[in-house]
Coordinates of C-alpha atoms in Angstrom, one line a residue:
X37 CA 49.2 -31.1 19.6
X38 CA 48.9 -29.0 16.5
X39 CA 51.6 -26.4 15.9
X40 CA 51.8 -23.1 14.1
X41 CA 53.8 -22.9 10.9
X42 CA 56.8 -21.5 13.0
X43 CA 56.6 -24.5 15.4
X44 CA 54.8 -23.0 18.4
X45 CA 52.4 -25.5 20.2
X46 CA 48.8 -24.6 19.6
X47 CA 46.3 -25.8 22.2
X48 CA 43.5 -28.1 20.8
X49 CA 40.2 -26.2 20.5
X50 CA 38.4 -29.0 22.3
X51 CA 40.8 -29.6 25.2
X52 CA 39.7 -29.7 28.8
X53 CA 40.3 -26.6 31.0
X54 CA 43.7 -27.7 32.4
X55 CA 45.1 -28.6 29.0
X56 CA 43.9 -25.3 27.6
X57 CA 45.4 -23.2 30.3
X58 CA 48.8 -25.0 30.2
X59 CA 48.6 -25.0 26.4
X60 CA 48.1 -21.3 26.0
X61 CA 50.8 -20.6 28.6
X62 CA 53.2 -22.9 26.6
X63 CA 52.2 -21.1 23.4
X64 CA 53.1 -17.7 24.9
X65 CA 56.3 -19.0 26.4
X66 CA 57.3 -20.3 22.9
X67 CA 56.3 -16.9 21.4
X68 CA 58.7 -15.0 23.7
X69 CA 61.5 -17.4 22.7
X70 CA 60.6 -17.0 19.1
X71 CA 60.8 -13.2 19.4
X72 CA 64.4 -13.6 20.7
X73 CA 65.5 -16.1 18.0
X74 CA 68.4 -15.3 15.7
X75 CA 69.4 -12.1 17.6
X76 CA 72.8 -11.2 18.9
X77 CA 73.4 -9.7 22.3
X78 CA 73.5 -6.1 20.9
X79 CA 70.2 -6.6 19.2
X80 CA 68.7 -8.2 22.4
X81 CA 69.7 -5.0 24.3
X82 CA 68.0 -2.6 21.8
X83 CA 65.1 -0.7 23.5
X84 CA 61.8 -0.3 21.7
X85 CA 61.3 3.5 21.7
X86 CA 62.1 6.4 24.0
X87 CA 61.3 6.9 26.8
X88 CA 61.0 3.1 27.3
X89 CA 64.1 1.2 28.1
X90 CA 62.4 -2.2 27.7
X91 CA 64.5 -4.7 25.7
X92 CA 64.0 -8.3 24.6
X93 CA 66.8 -9.3 27.0
X94 CA 65.0 -7.4 29.8
X95 CA 61.7 -9.1 29.0
X96 CA 63.3 -12.5 29.2
X97 CA 64.8 -11.7 32.6
X98 CA 61.5 -10.2 33.8
X99 CA 59.6 -13.3 32.8
X100 CA 62.1 -15.5 34.6
X101 CA 61.4 -13.5 37.8
X102 CA 57.6 -13.6 37.2
X103 CA 57.7 -17.4 36.7
X104 CA 59.7 -17.8 39.9
X105 CA 57.4 -15.5 41.9
X106 CA 54.1 -17.1 41.0
X107 CA 55.0 -20.7 40.8
X108 CA 57.7 -21.0 43.4
X109 CA 57.1 -18.2 45.9
X110 CA 53.3 -18.1 45.8
X111 CA 52.1 -21.5 44.6
X112 CA 54.9 -23.8 46.1
X113 CA 55.2 -21.4 49.1
X114 CA 59.0 -21.1 48.9
X115 CA 60.9 -18.1 50.3
X116 CA 59.9 -14.9 48.5
X117 CA 62.2 -13.7 45.7
X118 CA 60.0 -10.9 44.2
X119 CA 60.4 -7.6 46.0
X120 CA 58.3 -4.8 44.8
X121 CA 58.9 -1.1 45.1
X122 CA 60.7 1.8 43.5
X123 CA 64.1 0.2 44.2
X124 CA 63.4 -2.9 42.1
X125 CA 63.7 -3.3 38.4
X126 CA 61.8 -6.6 38.2
X127 CA 64.5 -7.9 35.7
X128 CA 64.3 -5.0 33.2
X129 CA 67.7 -3.5 34.1
X130 CA 70.4 -5.2 32.1
X131 CA 73.4 -6.9 33.6
X132 CA 76.4 -6.1 31.3
X133 CA 77.8 -9.6 32.0
X134 CA 74.6 -11.6 31.0
X135 CA 74.0 -12.2 27.4
X136 CA 70.8 -13.4 25.7
X137 CA 71.8 -17.1 25.5
X138 CA 72.5 -17.1 29.3
X139 CA 69.2 -15.3 30.0
X140 CA 67.2 -17.7 27.9
X141 CA 68.8 -20.7 29.5
X142 CA 68.0 -19.4 33.0
X143 CA 64.5 -18.5 32.0
X144 CA 63.9 -22.0 30.4
X145 CA 65.2 -23.6 33.6
X146 CA 62.7 -21.5 35.6
X147 CA 59.9 -22.5 33.3
X148 CA 60.8 -26.2 33.9
X149 CA 60.7 -25.6 37.6
X150 CA 57.3 -24.0 37.2
X151 CA 56.0 -27.0 35.3
X152 CA 57.4 -29.3 38.0
X153 CA 55.7 -27.2 40.8
X154 CA 52.3 -27.6 39.3
X155 CA 52.5 -31.2 38.0
X156 CA 49.8 -33.4 39.5
X157 CA 48.2 -30.4 41.3
X158 CA 44.6 -29.4 41.1
X159 CA 43.5 -26.1 39.5
X160 CA 41.7 -25.5 42.8
X161 CA 44.9 -25.9 44.9
X162 CA 45.9 -22.5 46.3
X163 CA 49.1 -20.7 46.8
X164 CA 49.7 -18.0 49.5
X165 CA 49.9 -14.3 48.8
X166 CA 51.5 -11.8 51.0
X167 CA 52.1 -8.0 51.1
X168 CA 51.0 -5.9 48.2
X169 CA 49.6 -8.8 46.2
X170 CA 47.3 -10.0 49.1
X171 CA 46.2 -6.4 49.7
X172 CA 45.5 -5.8 46.0
X173 CA 43.5 -9.0 45.5
X174 CA 41.9 -8.8 49.0
X175 CA 42.9 -12.4 49.6
X176 CA 45.8 -14.3 50.9
X177 CA 45.0 -17.3 48.7
X178 CA 45.0 -17.7 45.0
X179 CA 44.2 -20.8 43.0
X180 CA 46.4 -22.4 40.4
X181 CA 43.7 -21.7 37.9
X182 CA 44.0 -17.9 38.7
X183 CA 47.9 -18.1 38.5
X184 CA 47.8 -19.9 35.1
X185 CA 45.3 -17.3 33.8
X186 CA 47.4 -14.5 35.1
X187 CA 50.6 -15.9 33.6
X188 CA 48.9 -16.2 30.2
X189 CA 47.9 -12.5 30.5
X190 CA 51.4 -11.5 31.6
X191 CA 53.1 -13.3 28.7
X192 CA 50.5 -12.0 26.2
X193 CA 51.0 -8.4 27.3
X194 CA 54.8 -8.6 27.2
X195 CA 54.8 -10.5 23.9
X196 CA 53.0 -7.4 22.5
X197 CA 56.0 -5.4 23.8
X198 CA 58.3 -8.0 22.2
X199 CA 56.5 -7.5 18.8
X200 CA 57.3 -3.8 18.8
X201 CA 60.9 -4.3 20.0
X202 CA 61.6 -7.0 17.4
X203 CA 60.3 -4.8 14.7
X204 CA 62.5 -2.0 15.9
X205 CA 65.5 -4.3 16.0
X206 CA 65.4 -5.8 12.6
X207 CA 62.0 -5.1 11.0
X208 CA 60.7 -8.6 11.7
X209 CA 56.9 -8.7 12.2
X210 CA 54.2 -11.3 12.5
X211 CA 56.0 -13.8 14.6

């Protein structure tokens, strides 16, 4: 697999659908990790710009929750961990006792669990939606293909946030 100059895996332009979807998801996961590289805990807790309180540490925590929700709760049909509503922060609120290294390790472990949950499964295999997600999508089933595409979109959107935060933290651009 080709890589970018900074070492992120780049999907082959002639790969099959499954390889492309997983490849782009791996690329965006690597991008989030790269955005957090060489930062201390204080820097990882720096918000982008008022009124936003989004931080790189919060983005890592959020993506851990999102990984768990879509691959474990929805696709593997394990007990739900994502609660939505005004009382939830979806990982963005910071725990004063959790640093960046710990958050990255926890997120990476969740990514590994995600990869295990979909190994040897068809893109047409479906997970089960409930509550707000089922109502919003007007379906209680969602294919692995849809989940992978959604996760690429989720990471890409938040990596855009991470670009701005990292630039605010130390001026680094273009990662």
